Coordinates of C-alpha atoms and ligand atoms in Angstrom, one line a residue:
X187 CA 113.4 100.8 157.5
X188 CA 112.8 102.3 154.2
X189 CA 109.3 102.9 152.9
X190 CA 108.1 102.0 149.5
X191 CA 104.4 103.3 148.0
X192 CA 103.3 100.9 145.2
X193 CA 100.2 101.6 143.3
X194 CA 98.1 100.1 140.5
X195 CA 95.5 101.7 139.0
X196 CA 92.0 102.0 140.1
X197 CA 89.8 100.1 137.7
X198 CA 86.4 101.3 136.3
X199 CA 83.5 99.9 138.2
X200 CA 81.7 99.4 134.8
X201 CA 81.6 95.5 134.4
X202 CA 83.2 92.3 136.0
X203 CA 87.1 92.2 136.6
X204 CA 89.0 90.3 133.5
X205 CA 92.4 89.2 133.1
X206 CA 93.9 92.6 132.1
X207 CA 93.2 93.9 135.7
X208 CA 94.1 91.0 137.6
X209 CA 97.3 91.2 135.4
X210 CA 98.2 94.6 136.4
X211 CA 97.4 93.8 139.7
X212 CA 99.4 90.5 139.9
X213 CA 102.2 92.8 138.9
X214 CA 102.3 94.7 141.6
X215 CA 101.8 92.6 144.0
X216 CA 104.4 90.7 143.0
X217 CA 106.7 93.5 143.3
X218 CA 105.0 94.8 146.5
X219 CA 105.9 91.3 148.0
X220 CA 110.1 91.2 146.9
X221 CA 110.3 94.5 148.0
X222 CA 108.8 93.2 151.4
X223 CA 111.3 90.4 151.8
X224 CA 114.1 93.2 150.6
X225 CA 112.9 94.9 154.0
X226 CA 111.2 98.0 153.0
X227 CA 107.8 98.7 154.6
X228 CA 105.4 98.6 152.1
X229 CA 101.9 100.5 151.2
X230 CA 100.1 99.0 148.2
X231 CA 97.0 100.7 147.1
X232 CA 94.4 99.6 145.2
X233 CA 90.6 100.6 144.3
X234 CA 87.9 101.1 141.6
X235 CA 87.0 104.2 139.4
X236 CA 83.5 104.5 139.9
X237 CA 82.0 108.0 138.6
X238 CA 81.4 109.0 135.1
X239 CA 79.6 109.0 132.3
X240 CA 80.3 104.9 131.4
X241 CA 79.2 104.0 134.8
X242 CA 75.9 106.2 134.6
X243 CA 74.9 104.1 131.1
X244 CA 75.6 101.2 132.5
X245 CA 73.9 100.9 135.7
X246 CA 70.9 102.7 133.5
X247 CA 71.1 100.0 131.3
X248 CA 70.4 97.4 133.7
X249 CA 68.0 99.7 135.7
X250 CA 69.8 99.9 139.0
X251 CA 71.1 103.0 140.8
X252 CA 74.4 103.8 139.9
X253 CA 75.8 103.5 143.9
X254 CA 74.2 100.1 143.7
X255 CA 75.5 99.2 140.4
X256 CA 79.1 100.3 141.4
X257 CA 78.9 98.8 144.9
X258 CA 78.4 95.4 143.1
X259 CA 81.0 95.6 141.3
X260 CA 83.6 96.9 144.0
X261 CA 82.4 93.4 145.8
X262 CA 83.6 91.8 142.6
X263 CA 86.8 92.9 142.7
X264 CA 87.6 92.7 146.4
X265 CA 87.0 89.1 146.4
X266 CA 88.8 88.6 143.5
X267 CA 91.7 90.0 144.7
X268 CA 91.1 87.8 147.4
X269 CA 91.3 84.2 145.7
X270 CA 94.8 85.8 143.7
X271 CA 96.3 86.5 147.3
X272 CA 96.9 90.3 146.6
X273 CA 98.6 91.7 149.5
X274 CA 97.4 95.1 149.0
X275 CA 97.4 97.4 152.5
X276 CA 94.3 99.3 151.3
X277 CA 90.9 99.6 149.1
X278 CA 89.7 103.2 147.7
X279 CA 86.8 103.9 146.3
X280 CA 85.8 107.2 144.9
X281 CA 82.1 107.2 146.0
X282 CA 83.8 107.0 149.3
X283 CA 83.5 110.2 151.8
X284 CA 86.8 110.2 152.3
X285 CA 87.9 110.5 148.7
X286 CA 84.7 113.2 148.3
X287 CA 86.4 115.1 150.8
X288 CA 90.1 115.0 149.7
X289 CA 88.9 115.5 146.0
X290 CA 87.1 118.6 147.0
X291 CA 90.2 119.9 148.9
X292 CA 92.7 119.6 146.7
X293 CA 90.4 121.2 143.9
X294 CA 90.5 124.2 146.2
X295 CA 93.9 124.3 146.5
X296 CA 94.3 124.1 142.8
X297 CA 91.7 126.8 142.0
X298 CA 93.6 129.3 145.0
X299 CA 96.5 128.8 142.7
X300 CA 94.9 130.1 139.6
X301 CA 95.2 127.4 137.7
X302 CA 92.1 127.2 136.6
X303 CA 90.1 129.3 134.2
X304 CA 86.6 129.2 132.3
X305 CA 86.4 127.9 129.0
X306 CA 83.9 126.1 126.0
X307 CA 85.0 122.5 125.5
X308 CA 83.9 122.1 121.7
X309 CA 84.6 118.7 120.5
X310 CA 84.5 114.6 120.8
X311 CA 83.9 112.7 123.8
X312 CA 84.2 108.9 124.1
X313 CA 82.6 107.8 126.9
X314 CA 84.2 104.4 126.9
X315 CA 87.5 106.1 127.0
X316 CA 86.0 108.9 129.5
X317 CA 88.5 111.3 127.7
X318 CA 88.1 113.8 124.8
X319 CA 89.5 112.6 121.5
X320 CA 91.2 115.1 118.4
X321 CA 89.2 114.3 114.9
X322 CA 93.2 113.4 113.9
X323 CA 92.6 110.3 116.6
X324 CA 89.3 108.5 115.4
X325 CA 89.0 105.9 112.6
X326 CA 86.5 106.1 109.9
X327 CA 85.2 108.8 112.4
X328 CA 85.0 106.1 115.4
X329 CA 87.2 105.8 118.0
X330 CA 89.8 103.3 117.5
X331 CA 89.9 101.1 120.3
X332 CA 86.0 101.1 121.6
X333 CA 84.4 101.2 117.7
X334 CA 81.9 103.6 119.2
X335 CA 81.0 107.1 117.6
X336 CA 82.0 109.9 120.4
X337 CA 79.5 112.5 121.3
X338 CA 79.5 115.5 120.3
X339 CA 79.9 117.9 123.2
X340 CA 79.4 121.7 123.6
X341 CA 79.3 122.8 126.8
X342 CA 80.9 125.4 129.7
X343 CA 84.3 123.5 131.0
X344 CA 86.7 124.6 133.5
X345 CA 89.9 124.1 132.3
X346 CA 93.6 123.0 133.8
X347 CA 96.1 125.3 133.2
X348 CA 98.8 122.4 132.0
X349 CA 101.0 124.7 129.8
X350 CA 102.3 126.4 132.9
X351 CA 103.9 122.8 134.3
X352 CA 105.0 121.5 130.9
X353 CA 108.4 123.2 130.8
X354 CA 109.2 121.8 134.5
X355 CA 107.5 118.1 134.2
X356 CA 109.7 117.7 130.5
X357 CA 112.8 118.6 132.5
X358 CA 112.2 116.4 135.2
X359 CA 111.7 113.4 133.0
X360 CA 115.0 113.6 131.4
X361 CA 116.9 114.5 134.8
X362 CA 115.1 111.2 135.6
X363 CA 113.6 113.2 138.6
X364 CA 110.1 111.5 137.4
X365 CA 111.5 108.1 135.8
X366 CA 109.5 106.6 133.6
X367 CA 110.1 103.2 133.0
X368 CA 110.3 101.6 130.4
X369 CA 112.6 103.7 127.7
X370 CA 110.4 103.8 125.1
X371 CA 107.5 105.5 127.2
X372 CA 109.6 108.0 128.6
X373 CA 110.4 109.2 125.0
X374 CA 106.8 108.8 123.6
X375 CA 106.2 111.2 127.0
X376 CA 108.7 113.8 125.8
X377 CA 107.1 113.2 122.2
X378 CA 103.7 114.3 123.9
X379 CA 104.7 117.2 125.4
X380 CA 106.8 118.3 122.4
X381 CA 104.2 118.0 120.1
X382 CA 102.0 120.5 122.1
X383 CA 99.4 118.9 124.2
X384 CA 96.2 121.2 125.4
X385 CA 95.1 122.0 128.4
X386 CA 92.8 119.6 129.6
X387 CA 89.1 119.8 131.1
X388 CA 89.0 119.3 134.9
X389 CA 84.9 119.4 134.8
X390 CA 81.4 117.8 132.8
X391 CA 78.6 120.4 132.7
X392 CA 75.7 117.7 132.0
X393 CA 77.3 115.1 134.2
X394 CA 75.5 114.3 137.3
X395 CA 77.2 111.1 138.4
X396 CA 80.3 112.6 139.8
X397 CA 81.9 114.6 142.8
X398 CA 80.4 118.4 142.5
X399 CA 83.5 120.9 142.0
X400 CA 83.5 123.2 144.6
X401 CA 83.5 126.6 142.8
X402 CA 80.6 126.0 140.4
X403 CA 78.2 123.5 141.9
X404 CA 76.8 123.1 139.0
X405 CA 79.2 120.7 137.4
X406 CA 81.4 117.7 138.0
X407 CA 84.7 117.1 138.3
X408 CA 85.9 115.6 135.4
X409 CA 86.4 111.5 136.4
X410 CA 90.0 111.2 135.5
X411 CA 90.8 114.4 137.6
X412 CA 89.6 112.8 140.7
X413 CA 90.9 109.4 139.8
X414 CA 93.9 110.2 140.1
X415 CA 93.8 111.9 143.2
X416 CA 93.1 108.1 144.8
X417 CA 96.6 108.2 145.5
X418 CA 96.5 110.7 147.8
X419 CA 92.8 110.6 149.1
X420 CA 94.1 106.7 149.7
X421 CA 96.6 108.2 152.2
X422 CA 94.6 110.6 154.5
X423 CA 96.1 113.5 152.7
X424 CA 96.8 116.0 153.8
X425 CA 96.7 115.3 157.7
X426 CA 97.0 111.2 157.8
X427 CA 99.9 109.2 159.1
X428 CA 100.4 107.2 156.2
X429 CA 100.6 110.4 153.7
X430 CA 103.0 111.8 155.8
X431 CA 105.2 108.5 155.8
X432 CA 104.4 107.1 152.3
X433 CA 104.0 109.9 150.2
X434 CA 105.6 110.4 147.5
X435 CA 104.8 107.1 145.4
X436 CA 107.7 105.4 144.7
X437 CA 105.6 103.4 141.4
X438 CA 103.1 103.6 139.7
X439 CA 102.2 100.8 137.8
X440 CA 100.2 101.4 135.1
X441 CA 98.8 100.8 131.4
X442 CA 100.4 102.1 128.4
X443 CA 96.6 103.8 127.1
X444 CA 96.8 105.5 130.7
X445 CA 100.3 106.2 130.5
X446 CA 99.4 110.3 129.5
X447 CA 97.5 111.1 132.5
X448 CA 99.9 109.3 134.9
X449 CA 103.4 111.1 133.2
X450 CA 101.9 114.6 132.5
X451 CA 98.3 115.5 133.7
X452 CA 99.2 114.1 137.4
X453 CA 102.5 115.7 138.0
X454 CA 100.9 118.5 136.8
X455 CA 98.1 118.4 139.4
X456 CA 100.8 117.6 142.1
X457 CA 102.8 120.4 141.0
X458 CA 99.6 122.9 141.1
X459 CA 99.1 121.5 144.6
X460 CA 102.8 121.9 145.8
X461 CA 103.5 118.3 146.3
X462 CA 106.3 116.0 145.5
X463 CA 106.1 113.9 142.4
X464 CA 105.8 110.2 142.4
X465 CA 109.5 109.0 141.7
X466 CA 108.5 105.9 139.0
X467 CA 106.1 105.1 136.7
X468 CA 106.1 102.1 135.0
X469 CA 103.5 101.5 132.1
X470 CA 103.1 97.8 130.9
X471 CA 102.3 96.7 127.7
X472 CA 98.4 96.0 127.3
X473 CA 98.0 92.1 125.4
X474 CA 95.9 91.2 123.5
X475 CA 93.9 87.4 123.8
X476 CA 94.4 84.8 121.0
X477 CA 95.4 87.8 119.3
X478 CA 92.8 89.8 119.5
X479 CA 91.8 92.8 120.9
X480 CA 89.5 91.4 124.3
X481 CA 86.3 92.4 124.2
X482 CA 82.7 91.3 124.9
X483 CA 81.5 91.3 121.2
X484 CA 84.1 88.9 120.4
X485 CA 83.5 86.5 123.4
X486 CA 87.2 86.3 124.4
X487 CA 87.5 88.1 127.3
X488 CA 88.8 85.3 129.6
X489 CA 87.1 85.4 133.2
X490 CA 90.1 85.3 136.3
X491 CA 87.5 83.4 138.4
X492 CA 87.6 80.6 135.4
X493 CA 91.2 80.5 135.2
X494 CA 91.7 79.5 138.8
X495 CA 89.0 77.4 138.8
X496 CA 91.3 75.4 137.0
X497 CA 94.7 76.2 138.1
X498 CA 94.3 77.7 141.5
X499 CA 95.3 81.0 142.1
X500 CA 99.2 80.9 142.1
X501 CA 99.2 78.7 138.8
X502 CA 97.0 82.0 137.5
X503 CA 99.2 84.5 139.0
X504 CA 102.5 82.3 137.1
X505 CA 100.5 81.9 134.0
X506 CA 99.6 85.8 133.5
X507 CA 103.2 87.1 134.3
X508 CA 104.9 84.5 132.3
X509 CA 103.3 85.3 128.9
X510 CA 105.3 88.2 127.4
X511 CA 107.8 91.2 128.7
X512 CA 105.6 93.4 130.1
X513 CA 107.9 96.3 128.3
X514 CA 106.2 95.4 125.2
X515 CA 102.5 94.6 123.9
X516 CA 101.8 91.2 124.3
X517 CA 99.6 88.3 123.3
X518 CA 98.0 85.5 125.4
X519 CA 97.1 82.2 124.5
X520 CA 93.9 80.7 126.3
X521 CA 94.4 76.9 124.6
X522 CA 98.0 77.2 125.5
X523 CA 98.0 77.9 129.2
X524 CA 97.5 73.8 129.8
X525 CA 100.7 73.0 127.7
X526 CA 102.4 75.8 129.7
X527 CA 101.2 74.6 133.3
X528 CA 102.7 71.1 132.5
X529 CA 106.0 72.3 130.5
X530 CA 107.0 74.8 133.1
X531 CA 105.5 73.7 136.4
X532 CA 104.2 69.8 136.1
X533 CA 107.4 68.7 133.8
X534 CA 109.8 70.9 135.1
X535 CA 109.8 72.9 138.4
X536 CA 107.4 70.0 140.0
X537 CA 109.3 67.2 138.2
X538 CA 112.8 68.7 139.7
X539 CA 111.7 69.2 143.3
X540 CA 110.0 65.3 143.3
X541 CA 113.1 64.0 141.7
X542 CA 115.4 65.8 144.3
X543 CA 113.2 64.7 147.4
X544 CA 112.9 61.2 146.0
X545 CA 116.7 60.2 146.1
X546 CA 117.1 61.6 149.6
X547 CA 114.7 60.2 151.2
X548 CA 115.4 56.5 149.2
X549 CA 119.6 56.8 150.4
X550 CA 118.8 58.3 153.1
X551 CA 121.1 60.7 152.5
X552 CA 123.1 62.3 154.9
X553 CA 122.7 66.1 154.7
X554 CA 126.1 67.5 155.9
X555 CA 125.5 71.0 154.8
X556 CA 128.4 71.2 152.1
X557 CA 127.7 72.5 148.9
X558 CA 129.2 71.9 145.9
X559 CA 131.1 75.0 144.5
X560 CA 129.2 74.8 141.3
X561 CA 125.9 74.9 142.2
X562 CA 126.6 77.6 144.6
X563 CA 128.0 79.4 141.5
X564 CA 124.6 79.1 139.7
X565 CA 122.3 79.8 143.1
X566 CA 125.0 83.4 142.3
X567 CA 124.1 83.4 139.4
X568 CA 120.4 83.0 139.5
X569 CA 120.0 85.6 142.2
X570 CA 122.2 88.6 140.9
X571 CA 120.4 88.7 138.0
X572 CA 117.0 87.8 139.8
X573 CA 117.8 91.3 141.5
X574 CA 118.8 93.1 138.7
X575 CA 115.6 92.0 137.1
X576 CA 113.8 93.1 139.9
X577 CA 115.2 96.4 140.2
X578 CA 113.9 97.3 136.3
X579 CA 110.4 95.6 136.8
X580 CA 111.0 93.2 134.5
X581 CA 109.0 90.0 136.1
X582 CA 109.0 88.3 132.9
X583 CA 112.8 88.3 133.1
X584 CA 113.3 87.6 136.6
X585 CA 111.1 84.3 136.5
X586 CA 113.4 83.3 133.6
X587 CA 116.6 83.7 135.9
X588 CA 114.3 81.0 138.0
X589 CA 113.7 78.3 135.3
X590 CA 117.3 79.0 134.6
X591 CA 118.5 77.6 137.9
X592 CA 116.0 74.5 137.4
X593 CA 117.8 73.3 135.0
X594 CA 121.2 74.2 136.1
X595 CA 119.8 71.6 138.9
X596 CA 117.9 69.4 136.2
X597 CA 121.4 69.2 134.4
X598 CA 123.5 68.6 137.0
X599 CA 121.5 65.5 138.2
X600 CA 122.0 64.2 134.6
X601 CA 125.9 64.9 135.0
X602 CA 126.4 63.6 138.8
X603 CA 123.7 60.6 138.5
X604 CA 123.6 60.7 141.9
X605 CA 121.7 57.3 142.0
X606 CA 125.1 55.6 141.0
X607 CA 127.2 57.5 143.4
X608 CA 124.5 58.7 146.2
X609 CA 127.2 61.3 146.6
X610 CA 125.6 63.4 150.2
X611 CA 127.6 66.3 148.8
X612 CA 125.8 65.8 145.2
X613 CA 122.1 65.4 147.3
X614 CA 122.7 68.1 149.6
X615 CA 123.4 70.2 146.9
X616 CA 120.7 70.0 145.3
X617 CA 118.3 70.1 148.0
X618 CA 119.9 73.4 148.8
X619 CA 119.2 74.4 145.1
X620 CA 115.7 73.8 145.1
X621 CA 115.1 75.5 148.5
X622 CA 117.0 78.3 146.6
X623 CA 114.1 78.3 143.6
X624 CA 111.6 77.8 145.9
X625 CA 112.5 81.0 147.7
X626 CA 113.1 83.1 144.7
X627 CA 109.2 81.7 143.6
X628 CA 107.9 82.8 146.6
X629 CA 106.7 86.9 145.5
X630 CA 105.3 84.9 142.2
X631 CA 103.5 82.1 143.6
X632 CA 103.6 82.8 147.7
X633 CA 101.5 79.3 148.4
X634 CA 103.0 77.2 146.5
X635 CA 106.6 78.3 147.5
X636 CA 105.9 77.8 151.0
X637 CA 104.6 74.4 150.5
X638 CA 107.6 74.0 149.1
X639 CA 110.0 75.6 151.8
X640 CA 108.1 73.9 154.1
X641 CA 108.5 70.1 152.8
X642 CA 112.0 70.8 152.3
X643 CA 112.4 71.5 155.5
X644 CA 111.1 68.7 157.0
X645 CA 113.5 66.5 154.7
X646 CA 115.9 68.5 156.8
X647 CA 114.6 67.7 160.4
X648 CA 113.7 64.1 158.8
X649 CA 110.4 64.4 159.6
X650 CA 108.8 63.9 156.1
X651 CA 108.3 59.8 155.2
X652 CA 109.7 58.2 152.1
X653 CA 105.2 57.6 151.0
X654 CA 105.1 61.5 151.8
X655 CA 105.2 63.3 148.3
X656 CA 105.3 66.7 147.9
X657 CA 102.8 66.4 144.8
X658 CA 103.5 70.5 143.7
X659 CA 102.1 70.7 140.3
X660 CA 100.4 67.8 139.5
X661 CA 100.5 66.3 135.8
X662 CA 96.9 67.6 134.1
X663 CA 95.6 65.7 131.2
Ligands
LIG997 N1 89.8 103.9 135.8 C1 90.9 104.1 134.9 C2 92.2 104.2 135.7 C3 92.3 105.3 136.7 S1 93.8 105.2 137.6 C4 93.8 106.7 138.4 C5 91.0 102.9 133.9 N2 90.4 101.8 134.3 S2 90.4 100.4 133.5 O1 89.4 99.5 134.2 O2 90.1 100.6 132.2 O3 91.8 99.7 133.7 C6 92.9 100.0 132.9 C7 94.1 99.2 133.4 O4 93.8 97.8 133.5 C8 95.2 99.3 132.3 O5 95.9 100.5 132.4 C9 96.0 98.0 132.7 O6 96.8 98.2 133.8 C10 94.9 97.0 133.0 N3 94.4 96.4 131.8 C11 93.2 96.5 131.2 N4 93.2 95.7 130.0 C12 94.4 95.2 129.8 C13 95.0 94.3 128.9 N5 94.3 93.9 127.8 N6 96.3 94.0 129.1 C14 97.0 94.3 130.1 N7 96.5 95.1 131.1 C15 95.2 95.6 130.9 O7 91.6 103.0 132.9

């Protein structure tokens, strides 16, 4: 059986989940779970970032410890991942002993290597970014995506020695060794590295709130450094089962404003350590929310917990991925998820499968099994390019080659008027159609699908009464 490693990143334990995290993480999962039904045996990691300067402010700001502040939050997003179904195989956190301990490690195997020497770090710090910032990046001497004036910071670093891995991480990019999905990232990668990027800082003098690195107790390890390295601590490295089966990662999935440290400063550490290099990263577009920018100043961060309040969690999970092409930057629009629920779902997937189970069960239709050759055509159809989809990690795409097939089905009903004819081969078609989207739903909305499958069936063993509707997506006002 083959393996597959899926990732997503581990989010800052600094406020509440929002709708970018439970996007990324819908993402994956959805992927995690076709990959399941293609057969492979599946590890999907997930976890929260929980040192750092961000995470010290915060938890000071509302007076709490920070383990107590972060432990909160952890809770929050366990359970939300919870009410969206993520099938994820484990939870790190990096307050976690076993993280500590692999952290530490692997530092020690980087320093043995001499990787690592003793520098000043003179420059700008933004501690929303938690990363170091050129004057060439900020705006009207802020930086450009928190608004926030960086610190100024003077202080003894130990520093990465990235140059030496450049040469070898560039070439394995283009050979596609490292692929880095999509296109456009893997050039703006090459881009990076061309235009000579530093070494970077693997430790925080002043920093308390972190993991101590091991050859100078007197500082921390820098919190992207050990981020990172969730992917391995996750694992058991370097002894556990699952790091000998899963490792390398197969994807990453992450966000284009992390994209840097996943497609250079982590192969880097991996090469430094002597390990194998993930084999894809993928970096999604980032949206924005009524377009704007989310943020808590504004008021339009949209709360997941809200959203499936209202649609349940698989109507969520649809509604997130079918916005925009995650290859690109997106925008999502709040007022319009109703008009989308009922187009898509209510009006047209729902409508379809009630329309469908409504003839057959009225004319009792005798399901002989034979298909039309047309609609088999399309079920073709629909699934190659479902795959092929699939295979780039476009989800955007894939769910179209669904809705595609819907009203191949909605349009052959219209032709055949099977309430003239009550043609069995026209009915059993169809019913064979729908079970077809219904399947092909099932990674996207895994509850829903099977509620589906499941009614369907029973039209099949004639167990489901004319009164019995399957009621999918029902019509909201
Ligand atoms: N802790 C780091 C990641 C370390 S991974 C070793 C971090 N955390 S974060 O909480 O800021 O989460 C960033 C990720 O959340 C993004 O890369 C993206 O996957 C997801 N998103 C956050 N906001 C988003 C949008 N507005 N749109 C889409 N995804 C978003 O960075």
């Amino acid at each position: 059986m083959p393996k597959f490693y899926i990732t997503t990143p581990i989010y800052y334990a600094s406020g509440k989940p929002h709708i970018g995290h439970a996007f990324a993480t819908i993402y994956a999962d959805v992927i995690s779970r076709y990959k399941k039904q293609c057969g492979a045996e599946m590890f999907f990691s997930v976890g929260t970032d929980e040192h750092g300067s961000k995470i010290a402010e915060k938890a000071e700001a509302q007076n709490k410890a920070p383990q107590k502040f972060v432990d909160e939050i952890a809770e929050d997003f366990r359970k939300l991942w919870k009410v969206l179904n993520i099938d994820y195989s484990d939870f790190i956190r990096t307050t976690s002993e076993r993280h500590k301990k692999g952290v530490s490690e692997i530092i020690k195997i980087i320093h043995s290597a001499g990787d690592i020497y003793e520098g000043i770090y003179e420059g700008l710090y933004c501690v929303d970014c938690e990363k170091f910032l050129t004057e060439k990046e900020l705006k009207d001497g802020l930086c450009p995506d928190h608004l926030r004036k960086p610190q100024e910071l003077k202080e003894k670093n130990y520093f990465f020695n990235l140059k030496k891995y450049l040469p070898s991480i560039r070439q394995k990019i283009l050979d596609g060794e490292l692929k880095i999905i999509p296109e456009t990232r893997k050039n703006e990668t090459i881009n990076i590295i061309d235009s000579g990027i530093p070494d970077f800082s693997m430790t925080r003098e002043k920093l308390v709130w972190g993991i101590p690195y091991p050859p100078d107790q007197s500082q921390t390890i820098y919190v992207w450094v050990e981020a990172l390295m969730n992917y391995l601590t996750i694992l058991d490295w370097p002894q556990g089962e699952l790091f000998k089966k899963f490792w390398p990662a197969d994807l990453h999935i992450v966000g284009a404003e992390i994209s840097k440290f996943h497609s250079i400063f982590w192969p880097a550490i991996l090469a430094s350590v002597d390990l194998p290099l993930p084999r894809q990263i993928f970096v999604h577009g980032l949206f924005t929310v009524n377009s704007q920018k989310m943020s808590k100043t504004l008021g339009n961060v949209v709360d997941p917990l809200k959203m499936i309040d209202e649609f349940g969690s698989d109507v969520t999970r649809y509604l997130l991925l079918s916005q925009f092409p995650a290859y690109q930057h997106g925008d999502i629009k709040e007022q319009g998820f109703k008009a989308k629920y009922n187009d898509d779902l209510a009006n047209g997937i729902g409508n379809l499968f009630e329309r469908v189970a409504a003839m057959i069960l009225e004319y009792k239709a005798e399901l002989t099994g034979e298909i039309d050759s047309e609609i088999k055509g399309k079920v073709r159809e629909a699934e190659e390019n479902y795959k092929k989809q699939f295979e780039e990690l476009n989800l955007f795409e894939a769910l179209k080659s669904v809705f595609s097939l819907a009203k191949a089905l909605d349009k052959y009903i219209n032709e055949k008027e099977p309430w003239k004819t009550q043609s069995s081969l026209v009915l059993s078609s169809l019913l064979y159609g729908i079970e077809e989207v219904a399947t092909l739903l099932e990674p996207f909305m895994p509850q829903k699908a099977r509620q589906a499958t499941a009614y369907i069936d029973g039209i099949k063993k004639r167990k489901i009464l004319n009164s019995e509707k399957l009621n999918l997506f029902p019509r909201k006002l």
